[in-house]
Tab-separated table of C-alpha atoms in Angstrom:
chain	number	residue	atom	x	y	z
A	10	MET	CA	-16.025	11.564	-22.475
A	11	ARG	CA	-17.415	14.949	-23.573
A	12	PRO	CA	-18.434	17.777	-21.229
A	13	THR	CA	-22.087	18.617	-21.042
A	14	THR	CA	-21.587	22.013	-22.736
A	15	ARG	CA	-19.016	23.898	-24.816
A	16	ALA	CA	-16.567	21.390	-26.246
A	17	ALA	CA	-13.691	23.800	-25.829
A	18	GLU	CA	-13.636	23.135	-22.109
A	19	PRO	CA	-11.457	20.317	-20.667
A	20	PRO	CA	-13.372	17.002	-20.576
A	21	GLY	CA	-15.137	16.325	-17.301
A	22	ARG	CA	-14.748	19.898	-15.987
A	23	ASP	CA	-17.783	22.163	-15.883
A	24	PRO	CA	-17.461	25.135	-18.279
A	25	GLU	CA	-17.965	27.604	-15.433
A	26	LEU	CA	-14.677	26.422	-13.900
A	27	ARG	CA	-11.502	28.162	-14.995
A	28	ARG	CA	-8.448	25.889	-14.931
A	29	GLY	CA	-6.639	26.167	-11.630
A	30	GLY	CA	-9.597	27.783	-9.872
A	31	VAL	CA	-9.735	25.405	-6.930
A	32	SER	CA	-11.360	26.889	-3.853
A	33	GLY	CA	-13.345	25.850	-0.814
A	34	THR	CA	-15.757	28.736	-1.234
A	35	ARG	CA	-19.184	28.217	-2.762
A	36	ARG	CA	-18.677	31.060	-5.263
A	37	SER	CA	-15.726	29.443	-7.017
A	38	ARG	CA	-16.471	25.811	-6.259
A	39	PRO	CA	-15.193	23.623	-9.127
A	40	LYS	CA	-17.778	21.531	-10.947
A	41	PHE	CA	-17.276	18.132	-12.538
A	42	THR	CA	-19.432	15.766	-14.498
A	43	ARG	CA	-20.429	12.528	-12.835
A	44	GLU	CA	-18.473	10.679	-15.536
A	45	ALA	CA	-15.279	12.538	-14.616
A	46	ALA	CA	-15.778	11.844	-10.894
A	47	THR	CA	-16.373	8.160	-11.680
A	48	ARG	CA	-13.188	7.975	-13.766
A	49	LEU	CA	-11.212	9.401	-10.862
A	50	TRP	CA	-12.842	6.951	-8.433
A	51	LEU	CA	-11.997	3.936	-10.584
A	52	HIS	CA	-8.472	5.280	-11.077
A	53	ARG	CA	-7.936	5.582	-7.325
A	54	GLN	CA	-9.298	2.039	-6.898
A	55	GLY	CA	-6.958	0.644	-9.569
A	56	LEU	CA	-9.925	-0.503	-11.650
A	57	ASP	CA	-9.656	1.828	-14.637
A	58	ARG	CA	-7.377	-0.400	-16.694
A	59	PRO	CA	-7.479	-4.022	-17.872
A	60	ARG	CA	-6.834	-6.612	-15.184
A	61	GLY	CA	-3.179	-7.588	-15.074
A	62	SER	CA	-1.898	-4.395	-16.704
A	63	SER	CA	0.578	-4.175	-13.825
A	64	PRO	CA	2.053	-7.189	-12.030
A	65	LEU	CA	1.468	-7.599	-8.309
A	66	ASP	CA	4.754	-7.095	-6.510
A	67	ALA	CA	5.747	-5.604	-3.174
A	68	SER	CA	5.604	-2.070	-4.582
A	69	THR	CA	2.197	-2.336	-6.272
A	70	PHE	CA	0.807	-4.174	-3.233
A	71	ALA	CA	1.882	-1.375	-0.891
A	72	ASP	CA	0.609	1.240	-3.357
A	73	HIS	CA	-2.811	-0.425	-3.481
A	74	LEU	CA	-3.053	-0.317	0.311
A	75	GLU	CA	-2.020	3.345	0.443
A	76	ARG	CA	-4.478	4.373	-2.284
A	77	THR	CA	-7.549	2.458	-1.117
A	78	GLY	CA	-6.741	2.405	2.605
A	79	ALA	CA	-7.128	-1.318	3.297
A	80	LEU	CA	-7.881	-4.827	2.113
A	81	GLN	CA	-10.928	-6.213	3.895
A	82	LEU	CA	-10.599	-9.689	5.399
A	83	ASP	CA	-13.505	-12.105	5.425
A	84	SER	CA	-13.750	-15.798	6.260
A	85	VAL	CA	-16.195	-16.790	3.478
A	86	ASN	CA	-14.334	-19.114	1.135
A	87	VAL	CA	-16.942	-20.237	-1.412
A	88	VAL	CA	-14.676	-18.836	-4.156
A	89	ASP	CA	-11.577	-17.474	-2.377
A	90	ARG	CA	-10.760	-15.224	0.567
A	91	ALA	CA	-11.870	-11.642	0.060
A	92	HIS	CA	-8.412	-10.042	0.166
A	93	TYR	CA	-7.047	-12.440	-2.437
A	94	LEU	CA	-10.013	-11.835	-4.765
A	95	THR	CA	-9.746	-8.071	-4.372
A	96	LEU	CA	-6.140	-8.152	-5.557
A	97	TRP	CA	-6.942	-10.572	-8.391
A	98	SER	CA	-9.592	-8.189	-9.750
A	99	ARG	CA	-6.836	-5.679	-10.443
A	100	PHE	CA	-3.645	-7.663	-10.963
A	101	GLY	CA	-4.831	-11.007	-12.301
A	102	SER	CA	-3.237	-14.267	-11.177
A	103	TYR	CA	-0.397	-14.095	-8.640
A	104	ASP	CA	1.153	-16.204	-5.891
A	105	ARG	CA	-0.760	-15.870	-2.621
A	106	ALA	CA	2.406	-16.797	-0.728
A	107	ASP	CA	3.897	-13.478	-1.843
A	108	VAL	CA	1.061	-11.539	-0.196
A	109	ASN	CA	1.412	-13.534	3.009
A	110	ARG	CA	5.161	-12.855	3.039
A	111	TRP	CA	4.741	-9.111	2.483
A	112	VAL	CA	2.249	-8.884	5.350
A	113	TYR	CA	3.550	-11.316	7.961
A	114	ARG	CA	7.290	-11.511	7.329
A	115	ASP	CA	8.327	-8.291	5.569
A	116	ARG	CA	5.785	-6.245	7.584
A	117	LEU	CA	4.739	-4.027	4.685
A	118	ALA	CA	1.295	-4.182	6.269
A	119	TYR	CA	-0.464	-5.246	9.447
A	120	GLU	CA	-3.841	-6.616	10.468
A	121	TYR	CA	-6.206	-4.357	12.321
A	122	TRP	CA	-9.550	-2.570	12.087
A	123	GLY	CA	-9.818	-0.456	8.914
A	124	HIS	CA	-12.989	-1.333	7.079
A	125	GLU	CA	-13.937	-4.092	9.483
A	126	ALA	CA	-10.962	-6.464	10.016
A	127	SER	CA	-8.435	-5.511	7.347
A	128	ILE	CA	-4.892	-5.576	6.079
A	129	LEU	CA	-3.576	-2.013	6.426
A	130	PRO	CA	-0.394	-0.314	5.202
A	131	ILE	CA	2.264	-0.298	7.903
A	132	SER	CA	2.522	3.483	7.512
A	133	HIS	CA	-0.931	3.659	9.140
A	134	LEU	CA	0.170	1.893	12.327
A	135	PRO	CA	0.198	5.184	14.297
A	136	LEU	CA	-3.496	5.562	13.388
A	137	GLY	CA	-4.131	2.029	14.581
A	138	ARG	CA	-2.352	2.794	17.848
A	139	ARG	CA	-4.686	5.726	18.455
A	140	ARG	CA	-7.703	3.412	18.162
A	141	MET	CA	-5.970	0.864	20.374
A	142	ARG	CA	-5.457	3.454	23.096
A	143	ARG	CA	-9.092	4.563	22.901
A	144	PHE	CA	-10.553	1.057	22.831
A	145	PRO	CA	-13.373	0.320	23.382
A	146	PRO	CA	-15.028	3.120	21.397
A	147	GLU	CA	-17.414	5.301	23.349
A	148	SER	CA	-20.263	4.122	21.136
A	149	TRP	CA	-19.886	0.599	22.551
A	150	SER	CA	-20.305	1.525	26.208
A	151	GLY	CA	-23.671	0.830	27.728
A	152	ARG	CA	-24.730	-1.592	25.010
A	153	ALA	CA	-26.081	-4.910	26.211
A	154	TRP	CA	-23.970	-6.972	23.826
A	155	TRP	CA	-20.784	-5.247	24.999
A	156	SER	CA	-21.472	-5.881	28.666
A	157	ARG	CA	-21.829	-9.566	27.799
A	158	TYR	CA	-18.809	-9.733	25.500
A	159	ALA	CA	-16.359	-7.815	27.704
A	160	THR	CA	-13.983	-9.921	29.790
A	161	SER	CA	-12.356	-9.701	33.178
A	162	THR	CA	-8.899	-8.314	33.895
A	163	ALA	CA	-7.937	-11.749	35.232
A	164	SER	CA	-8.793	-13.360	31.896
A	165	LYS	CA	-6.710	-10.857	29.967
A	166	ARG	CA	-3.777	-11.450	32.309
A	167	ARG	CA	-4.057	-15.206	31.770
A	168	VAL	CA	-3.912	-14.749	28.007
A	169	LEU	CA	-0.918	-12.409	28.127
A	170	ARG	CA	0.966	-14.720	30.514
A	171	ARG	CA	0.477	-17.666	28.170
A	172	LEU	CA	1.569	-15.744	25.082
A	173	ARG	CA	4.697	-14.455	26.807
A	174	ALA	CA	5.562	-17.897	28.094
A	175	GLU	CA	4.547	-20.093	25.155
A	176	GLY	CA	4.899	-17.798	22.140
A	177	PRO	CA	2.373	-17.426	19.295
A	178	LEU	CA	-0.980	-19.162	19.846
A	179	GLU	CA	-4.313	-19.533	18.058
A	180	SER	CA	-7.691	-19.074	19.707
A	181	VAL	CA	-8.197	-22.859	19.623
A	182	ASP	CA	-5.238	-23.149	22.003
A	183	PHE	CA	-7.340	-21.561	24.748
A	184	GLN	CA	-9.594	-24.095	26.428
A	185	PRO	CA	-12.603	-23.007	28.489
A	186	GLN	CA	-12.126	-22.588	32.202
A	187	PRO	CA	-13.858	-25.221	34.387
A	188	ALA	CA	-16.463	-22.759	35.624
A	189	GLU	CA	-17.447	-21.972	32.048
A	190	ARG	CA	-18.114	-25.476	30.811
A	191	ASP	CA	-21.768	-25.373	31.800
A	192	GLU	CA	-22.255	-21.791	30.587
A	193	ARG	CA	-25.507	-21.194	28.722
A	194	THR	CA	-26.368	-18.249	26.497
A	195	ASP	CA	-29.188	-17.335	24.136
A	196	SER	CA	-27.008	-17.012	21.031
A	197	LEU	CA	-24.236	-19.043	19.442
A	198	ALA	CA	-22.175	-15.852	19.126
A	199	TRP	CA	-22.022	-15.539	22.894
A	200	ARG	CA	-20.701	-19.074	23.452
A	201	LEU	CA	-17.169	-17.862	22.888
A	202	LYS	CA	-15.337	-18.597	26.100
A	203	GLU	CA	-13.818	-15.810	28.122
A	204	ASP	CA	-10.139	-16.267	27.304
A	205	LYS	CA	-10.907	-16.581	23.595
A	206	ARG	CA	-12.833	-13.319	23.795
A	207	SER	CA	-9.969	-11.759	25.726
A	208	LEU	CA	-7.573	-12.719	22.945
A	209	LYS	CA	-9.680	-10.775	20.437
A	210	LEU	CA	-10.144	-7.817	22.774
A	211	LEU	CA	-6.407	-7.646	23.438
A	212	TRP	CA	-5.930	-7.474	19.647
A	213	HIS	CA	-8.351	-4.560	19.541
A	214	ASP	CA	-6.572	-2.694	22.350
A	215	GLY	CA	-3.133	-3.302	20.859
A	216	ARG	CA	-1.512	-5.545	23.433
A	217	VAL	CA	-1.746	-8.513	21.067
A	218	ALA	CA	-1.077	-8.649	17.307
A	219	VAL	CA	-1.659	-11.131	14.490
A	220	VAL	CA	1.749	-12.569	13.683
A	221	GLU	CA	0.623	-14.902	10.868
A	222	ARG	CA	-2.292	-16.965	9.591
A	223	ARG	CA	-2.509	-20.738	9.322
A	224	HIS	CA	-5.241	-21.860	6.939
A	225	PHE	CA	-6.723	-18.390	7.524
A	226	ARG	CA	-6.783	-18.910	11.321
A	227	CYS	CA	-5.198	-16.020	13.211
A	228	VAL	CA	-2.009	-16.709	15.142
A	229	TYR	CA	-1.476	-14.167	17.940
A	230	ASP	CA	1.536	-12.954	19.873
A	231	VAL	CA	2.214	-10.082	22.238
A	232	ALA	CA	2.476	-6.899	20.189
A	233	GLU	CA	5.991	-5.930	21.333
A	234	ARG	CA	7.327	-9.021	19.564
A	235	VAL	CA	5.557	-8.085	16.323
A	236	TYR	CA	5.860	-4.305	15.930
A	237	ALA	CA	8.635	-1.901	16.794
A	238	ASP	CA	7.697	0.670	19.399
A	239	GLY	CA	6.385	3.901	17.957
A	240	PRO	CA	4.076	6.870	18.462
A	241	ALA	CA	0.321	7.011	18.187
A	242	ALA	CA	-1.406	9.553	15.978
A	243	THR	CA	-3.028	12.495	17.696
A	244	LEU	CA	-6.788	12.481	18.055
A	245	ALA	CA	-7.069	15.117	15.314
A	246	GLN	CA	-4.915	13.016	12.975
A	247	TYR	CA	-7.035	9.995	13.763
A	248	HIS	CA	-10.242	11.852	12.947
A	249	ASP	CA	-8.632	13.285	9.801
A	250	SER	CA	-7.844	9.752	8.631
A	251	TRP	CA	-11.554	9.028	8.222
A	252	LEU	CA	-11.727	11.878	5.704
A	253	LEU	CA	-8.324	11.679	4.015
A	254	ILE	CA	-8.252	7.892	3.571
A	255	GLY	CA	-11.814	7.984	2.306
A	256	LEU	CA	-10.981	10.641	-0.271
A	257	SER	CA	-7.820	8.800	-1.272
A	258	GLY	CA	-9.919	5.777	-2.187
A	259	CYS	CA	-12.932	7.627	-3.589
A	260	GLY	CA	-11.377	10.632	-5.331
A	261	ILE	CA	-14.404	12.945	-5.126
A	262	ALA	CA	-17.118	12.220	-2.580
A	263	PRO	CA	-19.863	13.832	-0.501
A	264	GLU	CA	-19.821	13.217	3.229
A	265	ARG	CA	-22.469	10.489	2.983
A	266	HIS	CA	-20.192	8.425	0.695
A	267	LEU	CA	-17.374	8.557	3.237
A	268	VAL	CA	-19.385	7.523	6.286
A	269	ASN	CA	-18.987	3.773	5.764
A	270	TYR	CA	-15.720	3.703	3.814
A	271	PHE	CA	-12.956	3.738	6.429
A	272	THR	CA	-14.602	2.583	9.640
A	273	GLY	CA	-11.645	2.577	12.031
A	274	PRO	CA	-12.549	5.999	13.435
A	275	GLU	CA	-16.185	6.012	14.576
A	276	LEU	CA	-17.080	9.668	14.151
A	277	ASN	CA	-20.513	11.054	14.927
A	278	ALA	CA	-22.114	13.667	12.678
A	279	ALA	CA	-20.726	16.622	14.635
A	280	GLU	CA	-17.190	15.180	14.602
A	281	ARG	CA	-17.421	14.570	10.859
A	282	ARG	CA	-18.486	18.175	10.248
A	283	ARG	CA	-15.634	19.511	12.384
A	284	THR	CA	-13.130	17.267	10.606
A	285	ILE	CA	-14.276	18.455	7.178
A	286	ALA	CA	-14.238	22.104	8.244
A	287	ARG	CA	-10.737	21.799	9.748
A	288	ASN	CA	-9.310	20.273	6.595
A	289	LEU	CA	-11.006	22.845	4.383
A	290	ARG	CA	-9.436	25.631	6.455
A	291	ARG	CA	-6.024	24.007	6.165
A	292	LYS	CA	-6.543	23.547	2.401
A	293	ARG	CA	-5.851	19.831	2.642
A	294	ILE	CA	-9.153	19.255	0.850
A	295	VAL	CA	-11.280	21.364	-1.482
A	296	GLU	CA	-15.027	21.581	-1.916
A	297	VAL	CA	-16.379	20.737	-5.361
A	298	GLU	CA	-19.662	19.969	-7.081
A	299	VAL	CA	-20.578	16.929	-9.151
A	300	GLU	CA	-23.220	17.241	-11.821
A	301	GLY	CA	-26.464	15.601	-10.726
A	302	LEU	CA	-25.200	14.716	-7.244
A	303	ARG	CA	-26.889	16.224	-4.211
A	304	GLY	CA	-24.843	18.320	-1.798
A	305	PRO	CA	-21.229	19.482	-1.693
A	306	CYS	CA	-18.433	17.026	-2.446
A	307	TYR	CA	-14.809	17.031	-1.345
A	308	ALA	CA	-11.487	16.006	-2.881
A	309	LEU	CA	-7.757	16.153	-2.282
A	310	PRO	CA	-6.498	18.958	-4.536
A	311	GLU	CA	-3.625	16.875	-5.894
A	312	HIS	CA	-6.127	14.381	-7.311
A	313	LEU	CA	-7.905	17.049	-9.329
A	314	ASP	CA	-4.794	18.232	-11.159
A	315	GLY	CA	-4.801	15.336	-13.607
A	316	ILE	CA	-8.506	14.519	-13.748
A	317	ASP	CA	-8.851	15.903	-17.289
A	318	ARG	CA	-6.149	13.546	-18.543
A	319	LEU	CA	-7.542	10.314	-17.127
A	320	PRO	CA	-8.327	7.834	-19.911
A	321	GLU	CA	-11.653	6.115	-20.347
A	322	PRO	CA	-11.847	2.978	-18.141
A	323	ALA	CA	-10.996	-0.219	-19.988
A	324	GLY	CA	-11.197	-3.959	-19.467
A	325	THR	CA	-13.566	-6.454	-17.861
A	326	THR	CA	-13.135	-7.940	-14.392
A	327	LEU	CA	-15.114	-9.419	-11.509
A	328	ILE	CA	-15.482	-7.655	-8.171
A	329	CYS	CA	-15.418	-9.310	-4.753
A	330	PRO	CA	-18.444	-8.528	-2.524
A	331	PHE	CA	-16.020	-7.076	0.054
A	332	ASP	CA	-13.974	-5.021	-2.418
A	333	SER	CA	-13.270	-1.424	-1.402
A	334	LEU	CA	-15.210	-0.359	-4.520
A	335	LEU	CA	-18.361	-1.584	-2.763
A	336	TRP	CA	-17.706	-0.541	0.813
A	337	GLN	CA	-20.168	2.308	0.406
A	338	ARG	CA	-23.018	0.759	-1.587
A	339	ARG	CA	-24.928	4.016	-1.683
A	340	ARG	CA	-22.002	5.382	-3.687
A	341	ALA	CA	-22.226	2.503	-6.170
A	342	ALA	CA	-25.919	3.307	-6.604
A	343	GLU	CA	-25.427	7.049	-7.076
A	344	PHE	CA	-22.294	6.944	-9.250
A	345	LEU	CA	-22.726	3.681	-11.151
A	346	ASP	CA	-26.514	3.166	-11.002
A	347	PHE	CA	-25.868	-0.246	-9.476
A	348	SER	CA	-27.841	-1.557	-6.519
A	349	TYR	CA	-25.942	-4.270	-4.671
A	350	THR	CA	-26.666	-6.347	-1.588
A	351	VAL	CA	-24.464	-9.069	-0.132
A	352	GLU	CA	-26.940	-11.952	0.056
A	353	ILE	CA	-24.793	-14.304	2.132
A	354	TYR	CA	-26.960	-13.577	5.158
A	355	VAL	CA	-30.251	-13.642	3.227
A	356	PRO	CA	-32.238	-16.906	3.484
A	357	ALA	CA	-31.727	-18.951	0.312
A	358	ALA	CA	-35.384	-18.743	-0.702
A	359	LYS	CA	-35.269	-14.939	-0.576
A	360	ARG	CA	-32.036	-14.407	-2.516
A	361	LYS	CA	-32.439	-12.524	-5.768
A	362	TYR	CA	-29.074	-13.239	-7.398
A	363	GLY	CA	-27.166	-15.805	-5.336
A	364	TYR	CA	-24.995	-16.526	-2.305
A	365	TYR	CA	-21.611	-14.987	-3.207
A	366	VAL	CA	-22.324	-12.780	-6.207
A	367	LEU	CA	-19.458	-11.040	-8.021
A	368	PRO	CA	-20.438	-7.832	-9.841
A	369	ILE	CA	-19.077	-7.543	-13.391
A	370	LEU	CA	-17.117	-4.349	-14.098
A	371	HIS	CA	-16.887	-3.659	-17.838
A	372	GLU	CA	-15.190	-0.524	-19.165
A	373	GLY	CA	-16.020	1.500	-16.085
A	374	ARG	CA	-19.578	0.309	-15.576
A	375	LEU	CA	-21.087	-2.393	-13.362
A	376	VAL	CA	-23.131	-4.274	-15.951
A	377	GLY	CA	-24.092	-7.543	-14.292
A	378	ARG	CA	-23.406	-10.249	-11.704
A	379	LEU	CA	-22.038	-13.774	-11.560
A	380	ASP	CA	-22.960	-16.348	-8.920
A	381	PRO	CA	-19.866	-18.619	-8.720
A	382	LYS	CA	-18.861	-21.548	-6.534
A	383	LEU	CA	-15.532	-23.352	-6.477
A	384	HIS	CA	-15.814	-27.132	-6.073
A	385	ARG	CA	-12.313	-27.822	-4.765
A	386	ASP	CA	-12.800	-31.563	-4.559
A	387	ARG	CA	-13.597	-31.749	-8.287
A	388	GLY	CA	-11.472	-28.846	-9.509
A	389	VAL	CA	-14.502	-27.155	-11.056
A	390	LEU	CA	-15.488	-23.484	-11.007
A	391	GLU	CA	-19.262	-23.510	-11.319
A	392	ILE	CA	-21.043	-20.397	-12.571
A	393	ARG	CA	-24.512	-20.925	-11.187
A	394	ALA	CA	-26.093	-17.878	-12.784
A	395	LEU	CA	-25.313	-14.829	-14.893
A	396	HIS	CA	-27.457	-11.708	-14.530
A	397	LEU	CA	-27.012	-8.629	-16.722
A	398	GLU	CA	-28.423	-5.208	-15.935
A	399	ALA	CA	-31.686	-4.548	-17.756
A	400	ASP	CA	-30.320	-1.554	-19.676
A	401	PHE	CA	-27.077	-3.239	-20.768
A	402	ALA	CA	-26.796	-4.714	-24.246
A	403	PRO	CA	-23.847	-7.148	-24.375
A	404	THR	CA	-21.372	-6.768	-27.198
A	405	ALA	CA	-18.825	-9.144	-28.653
A	406	ARG	CA	-16.108	-7.247	-26.772
A	407	PHE	CA	-17.976	-7.687	-23.493
A	408	GLU	CA	-18.520	-11.406	-24.077
A	409	ALA	CA	-14.837	-11.911	-24.907
A	410	GLY	CA	-13.828	-9.897	-21.829
A	411	LEU	CA	-16.159	-11.853	-19.548
A	412	ASP	CA	-14.950	-15.197	-20.921
A	413	ASP	CA	-11.369	-14.108	-20.302
A	414	ALA	CA	-12.166	-12.966	-16.743
A	415	VAL	CA	-13.875	-16.245	-15.842
A	416	ALA	CA	-11.043	-18.285	-17.380
A	417	ASP	CA	-8.424	-16.246	-15.525
A	418	LEU	CA	-10.346	-16.618	-12.265
A	419	ALA	CA	-10.526	-20.389	-12.750
A	420	ASP	CA	-6.771	-20.482	-13.353
A	421	PHE	CA	-6.145	-18.385	-10.240
A	422	LEU	CA	-8.329	-20.729	-8.172
A	423	GLY	CA	-6.649	-23.840	-9.551
A	424	ALA	CA	-9.821	-25.111	-11.243
A	425	ASP	CA	-9.356	-27.439	-14.204
A	426	ASP	CA	-12.854	-26.950	-15.590
A	427	ILE	CA	-15.600	-24.317	-15.754
A	428	ALA	CA	-19.287	-25.238	-15.558
A	429	MET	CA	-21.464	-22.516	-17.042
A	430	PRO	CA	-25.218	-22.106	-16.424
A	431	PRO	CA	-27.556	-23.661	-19.003
A	432	ASN	CA	-27.987	-20.334	-20.793
A	433	GLY	CA	-24.294	-19.410	-20.488
């Protein structure tokens, strides 16, 4: 990738920047092309090289969590669970039992709130403990839904007594109390019975932990039987994690691209500004500019040292709707010119692309979308539709890469056959 002016300058770096001139001041703020910032982003996400270039093992699994911050969990299973698909996009086929073992037996990671419900690196447990101690967040107080969801102290005590006496339990093990059997509410979401809600709230406040999953159902136990005792992060460290984890996963980003990336800490605008200013003063981050992008951007200085040596992105893969690459969809629009909406919750008649659409990443660009469905009873991976971006002209290399990605996905899902759309 060439710089916009003067070929003698390092690729991706603005010619006004002198090598090594990293500063948080506006006068000497480093400048980068959007292409260079995108290369760094894809590199931090592990999506800058062909799928399967590195095998998924305990080390690469832990490294992925540290770099991106989390693996989002989601119950939709029309293709596969979100965390399994996210790893497949980078590492290709692997044994899901290995991931389960690393999380629930070896404790390389733990389940908690990162970007929504997530698998987080165990090194971040002190950050989780800070949220646990501050739960519920201040932003929840006074809201009507919270007053209806919150549970009594007696209910929480009942749940803890049962877990201590009986050991790990699922939410289905908690039957409604007699007084609740005739309970009526105006929404299905609020029909959760009190002790089941207490189980989830105790997970949020850290007294209960997920010890394993059975067919994706959470199995809970008291936290002291799951995690070793340890400290909680300070409030400043907790606030810093919003910024530092976001920049670890994004590389270079303006504040608006970090707002919805790591959602454990719920910082308001003033808290975000103070967190950025504090880390600029401490030189943990630097302020930079990106060509064509509005406003100042930020980066960890150690990530900028090798930005000029990053290779062009390579390979073709499919991206899960809940992949960390898409956590901030405004970023995908501004960096990759790709507008994406998860249409699971859109009425079928109003969907533009499909129910569980996987964006197609080809050589560093999001060039289209697949609408797949796994028919487990027939062993068939059906591709219902293929949509390419209007300005993308497919090449033989793209078509070969897409065919390989679909075939590898089918193999990973255990499908014996692939059904392509009529025009596929």
